[in-house]
Amino acid sequence: MLEDGDAKLKGDMVKDIEDMDTAIGQFLDFARDESAEPPTLGADLNAIVQRAAGRWARSGHPLPRLDLESLPAFPLRVLAMERLIGNLIENAARHGGSDDFSIQTRTAGAGVVLSVLDRGPGIPPAEADRMLKPFTRLDAARGTAGAGLGLAIVDRIARLHGGSVNLLPRPDGGTEAQVRLPIPRF
């Protein structure tokens, strides 16, 4: 409906619509009840990470570096975990300053640790717990798309699995979003 000479206006409108679409997607993800999904016994967390990273790469982004240690299979809600990993990937790319980030998995005691590491400006330690609450964003992120729900969704899914989320500063700058999940003993 706009004249051909209004390319900048068209571009701005497309960007606004994409930002609204991102926010609506986050609201829908936040409203979703992951507890309705039954756990898949013997799920492979590394395979879930590889699928999420592959989906990110297929959308036109570089594949994150993957450092995946051998993990035991254990019960996981697979779709919920894909959503958790997807949110961490998107956060690392959006707020980490580039598509240059890594995903790591390892065993730790009676559980596993999933970490997404970036080299962005980081999250001040005093703000880390607050960032896991719904509709929370750092002032520096206010000009970006989203509604401040991504990390709240990550936290809810981790807790649903009996786990926890920590947002840790990295020694040379950036953030490690660390998800700790217990391995149930039967």
CSV table of C-alpha atoms in Angstrom, one decimal:
chain,number,residue,atom,x,y,z
A,1,MET,CA,0.0,0.0,0.0
A,2,LEU,CA,3.0,2.3,0.3
A,3,GLU,CA,4.7,4.0,-2.5
A,4,ASP,CA,7.9,2.4,-3.9
A,5,GLY,CA,9.9,5.3,-2.6
A,6,ASP,CA,9.1,4.5,1.0
A,7,ALA,CA,11.7,1.7,1.4
A,8,LYS,CA,12.9,3.0,4.7
A,9,LEU,CA,9.4,3.2,6.1
A,10,LYS,CA,8.6,-0.3,4.8
A,11,GLY,CA,11.8,-1.6,6.4
A,12,ASP,CA,11.0,0.0,9.7
A,13,MET,CA,7.5,-1.5,9.6
A,14,VAL,CA,8.8,-5.0,8.9
A,15,LYS,CA,11.2,-4.6,11.8
A,16,ASP,CA,8.4,-3.5,14.1
A,17,ILE,CA,6.2,-6.5,13.0
A,18,GLU,CA,9.1,-8.9,13.6
A,19,ASP,CA,9.6,-7.4,17.1
A,20,MET,CA,5.9,-7.9,17.8
A,21,ASP,CA,6.0,-11.4,16.5
A,22,THR,CA,9.0,-12.2,18.8
A,23,ALA,CA,7.1,-10.8,21.8
A,24,ILE,CA,3.9,-12.7,21.0
A,25,GLY,CA,5.9,-15.9,20.6
A,26,GLN,CA,7.4,-15.4,24.0
A,27,PHE,CA,4.0,-14.8,25.6
A,28,LEU,CA,2.7,-18.0,24.0
A,29,ASP,CA,5.8,-19.9,25.2
A,30,PHE,CA,5.3,-18.5,28.7
A,31,ALA,CA,1.6,-19.5,28.7
A,32,ARG,CA,2.4,-23.0,27.6
A,33,ASP,CA,2.1,-25.7,30.3
A,34,GLU,CA,5.2,-27.8,29.9
A,35,SER,CA,4.1,-30.1,32.8
A,36,ALA,CA,1.5,-31.6,30.5
A,37,GLU,CA,4.3,-33.1,28.4
A,38,PRO,CA,5.2,-36.5,29.7
A,39,PRO,CA,8.9,-37.2,30.3
A,40,THR,CA,10.7,-39.3,27.7
A,41,LEU,CA,12.5,-42.0,29.6
A,42,GLY,CA,16.1,-42.4,28.4
A,43,ALA,CA,16.3,-39.0,26.7
A,44,ASP,CA,19.6,-37.8,25.2
A,45,LEU,CA,20.3,-34.2,26.3
A,46,ASN,CA,23.2,-34.0,23.8
A,47,ALA,CA,20.9,-34.9,20.9
A,48,ILE,CA,18.4,-32.3,22.0
A,49,VAL,CA,21.3,-29.7,22.1
A,50,GLN,CA,22.4,-30.7,18.6
A,51,ARG,CA,18.8,-30.4,17.2
A,52,ALA,CA,18.4,-27.0,18.8
A,53,ALA,CA,21.8,-25.8,17.5
A,54,GLY,CA,21.0,-27.2,14.1
A,55,ARG,CA,17.7,-25.4,14.0
A,56,TRP,CA,19.5,-22.2,14.8
A,57,ALA,CA,22.0,-22.7,12.0
A,58,ARG,CA,19.3,-23.5,9.5
A,59,SER,CA,17.7,-20.2,10.3
A,60,GLY,CA,20.8,-18.5,8.8
A,61,HIS,CA,23.1,-18.2,11.8
A,62,PRO,CA,26.5,-19.8,12.3
A,63,LEU,CA,26.4,-23.1,14.2
A,64,PRO,CA,27.4,-22.5,17.9
A,65,ARG,CA,30.5,-24.3,19.1
A,66,LEU,CA,29.5,-27.5,20.8
A,67,ASP,CA,31.5,-29.1,23.5
A,68,LEU,CA,29.4,-32.0,24.6
A,69,GLU,CA,30.7,-34.6,27.0
A,70,SER,CA,29.2,-38.1,27.1
A,71,LEU,CA,26.1,-38.0,29.3
A,72,PRO,CA,23.8,-40.7,30.6
A,73,ALA,CA,20.3,-40.9,29.3
A,74,PHE,CA,17.7,-39.8,31.7
A,75,PRO,CA,14.0,-38.7,31.7
A,76,LEU,CA,13.4,-35.3,30.1
A,77,ARG,CA,10.4,-33.5,28.6
A,78,VAL,CA,12.0,-33.2,25.2
A,79,LEU,CA,10.0,-30.4,23.7
A,80,ALA,CA,10.3,-28.3,26.9
A,81,MET,CA,14.1,-28.9,26.9
A,82,GLU,CA,14.3,-27.8,23.2
A,83,ARG,CA,12.4,-24.6,24.2
A,84,LEU,CA,14.8,-24.1,27.1
A,85,ILE,CA,17.9,-24.5,24.9
A,86,GLY,CA,16.4,-22.4,22.1
A,87,ASN,CA,15.8,-19.5,24.5
A,88,LEU,CA,19.4,-19.7,25.8
A,89,ILE,CA,20.7,-19.8,22.2
A,90,GLU,CA,18.6,-16.8,21.3
A,91,ASN,CA,19.7,-14.8,24.4
A,92,ALA,CA,23.4,-15.6,23.8
A,93,ALA,CA,23.1,-14.4,20.2
A,94,ARG,CA,21.0,-11.3,20.9
A,95,HIS,CA,22.7,-10.1,24.1
A,96,GLY,CA,26.1,-11.7,23.7
A,97,GLY,CA,27.1,-9.3,21.0
A,98,SER,CA,27.4,-11.9,18.1
A,99,ASP,CA,26.6,-15.4,16.9
A,100,ASP,CA,29.9,-16.4,18.5
A,101,PHE,CA,29.0,-18.5,21.5
A,102,SER,CA,29.3,-22.0,22.7
A,103,ILE,CA,27.2,-24.7,24.3
A,104,GLN,CA,28.7,-27.2,26.7
A,105,THR,CA,27.4,-30.3,28.6
A,106,ARG,CA,29.1,-32.3,31.3
A,107,THR,CA,28.3,-34.5,34.2
A,108,ALA,CA,28.6,-33.0,37.7
A,109,GLY,CA,28.0,-35.2,40.8
A,110,ALA,CA,24.5,-36.8,40.5
A,111,GLY,CA,23.4,-34.6,37.6
A,112,VAL,CA,24.4,-32.8,34.4
A,113,VAL,CA,25.2,-29.2,33.6
A,114,LEU,CA,24.2,-27.5,30.4
A,115,SER,CA,26.0,-24.2,29.8
A,116,VAL,CA,25.5,-21.6,27.1
A,117,LEU,CA,28.5,-19.2,27.1
A,118,ASP,CA,28.8,-15.8,25.3
A,119,ARG,CA,31.2,-12.9,25.3
A,120,GLY,CA,28.7,-10.1,25.6
A,121,PRO,CA,28.6,-7.3,28.2
A,122,GLY,CA,27.4,-9.8,30.8
A,123,ILE,CA,24.8,-9.6,33.5
A,124,PRO,CA,25.8,-7.8,36.7
A,125,PRO,CA,25.8,-10.4,39.5
A,126,ALA,CA,23.4,-8.3,41.6
A,127,GLU,CA,20.9,-8.6,38.7
A,128,ALA,CA,21.3,-12.3,37.9
A,129,ASP,CA,18.4,-13.6,40.1
A,130,ARG,CA,16.1,-10.8,39.0
A,131,MET,CA,16.7,-11.7,35.3
A,132,LEU,CA,15.0,-15.0,35.9
A,133,LYS,CA,11.7,-13.3,36.7
A,134,PRO,CA,9.0,-12.7,34.0
A,135,PHE,CA,9.0,-9.4,32.1
A,136,THR,CA,12.5,-8.5,33.3
A,137,ARG,CA,15.2,-7.0,31.1
A,138,LEU,CA,18.4,-5.1,31.7
A,139,ASP,CA,18.2,-1.5,30.7
A,140,ALA,CA,20.8,-2.1,28.0
A,141,ALA,CA,18.3,-4.7,26.4
A,142,ARG,CA,15.3,-2.4,26.3
A,143,GLY,CA,15.9,-1.5,22.7
A,144,THR,CA,15.8,-5.1,21.5
A,145,ALA,CA,12.9,-7.4,20.6
A,146,GLY,CA,11.2,-9.6,23.2
A,147,ALA,CA,9.2,-9.2,26.3
A,148,GLY,CA,11.7,-10.3,29.0
A,149,LEU,CA,10.2,-13.8,29.2
A,150,GLY,CA,13.0,-16.0,27.7
A,151,LEU,CA,15.0,-16.5,30.9
A,152,ALA,CA,11.8,-16.9,33.0
A,153,ILE,CA,10.8,-19.7,30.6
A,154,VAL,CA,14.2,-21.3,31.0
A,155,ASP,CA,14.0,-21.1,34.8
A,156,ARG,CA,10.5,-22.6,34.8
A,157,ILE,CA,11.5,-25.6,32.6
A,158,ALA,CA,14.6,-26.2,34.6
A,159,ARG,CA,12.6,-26.3,37.9
A,160,LEU,CA,10.0,-28.6,36.2
A,161,HIS,CA,12.9,-31.0,35.8
A,162,GLY,CA,14.1,-30.5,39.4
A,163,GLY,CA,16.9,-28.3,38.3
A,164,SER,CA,18.1,-24.8,38.6
A,165,VAL,CA,19.5,-21.9,36.5
A,166,ASN,CA,22.5,-19.7,37.3
A,167,LEU,CA,23.6,-16.7,35.3
A,168,LEU,CA,27.3,-16.4,36.0
A,169,PRO,CA,29.9,-13.8,34.9
A,170,ARG,CA,32.8,-15.2,32.8
A,171,PRO,CA,36.3,-14.3,33.8
A,172,ASP,CA,37.1,-12.5,30.5
A,173,GLY,CA,33.7,-11.0,30.0
A,174,GLY,CA,30.3,-12.4,29.0
A,175,THR,CA,27.8,-14.7,30.6
A,176,GLU,CA,27.5,-18.4,31.3
A,177,ALA,CA,23.9,-19.4,31.5
A,178,GLN,CA,24.2,-22.6,33.5
A,179,VAL,CA,21.4,-25.1,33.9
A,180,ARG,CA,21.9,-27.9,36.4
A,181,LEU,CA,19.6,-30.9,36.2
A,182,PRO,CA,19.6,-33.9,38.5
A,183,ILE,CA,19.6,-37.4,37.1
A,184,PRO,CA,16.8,-39.3,38.9
A,185,ARG,CA,17.8,-42.5,40.6
A,186,PHE,CA,15.3,-45.3,40.4
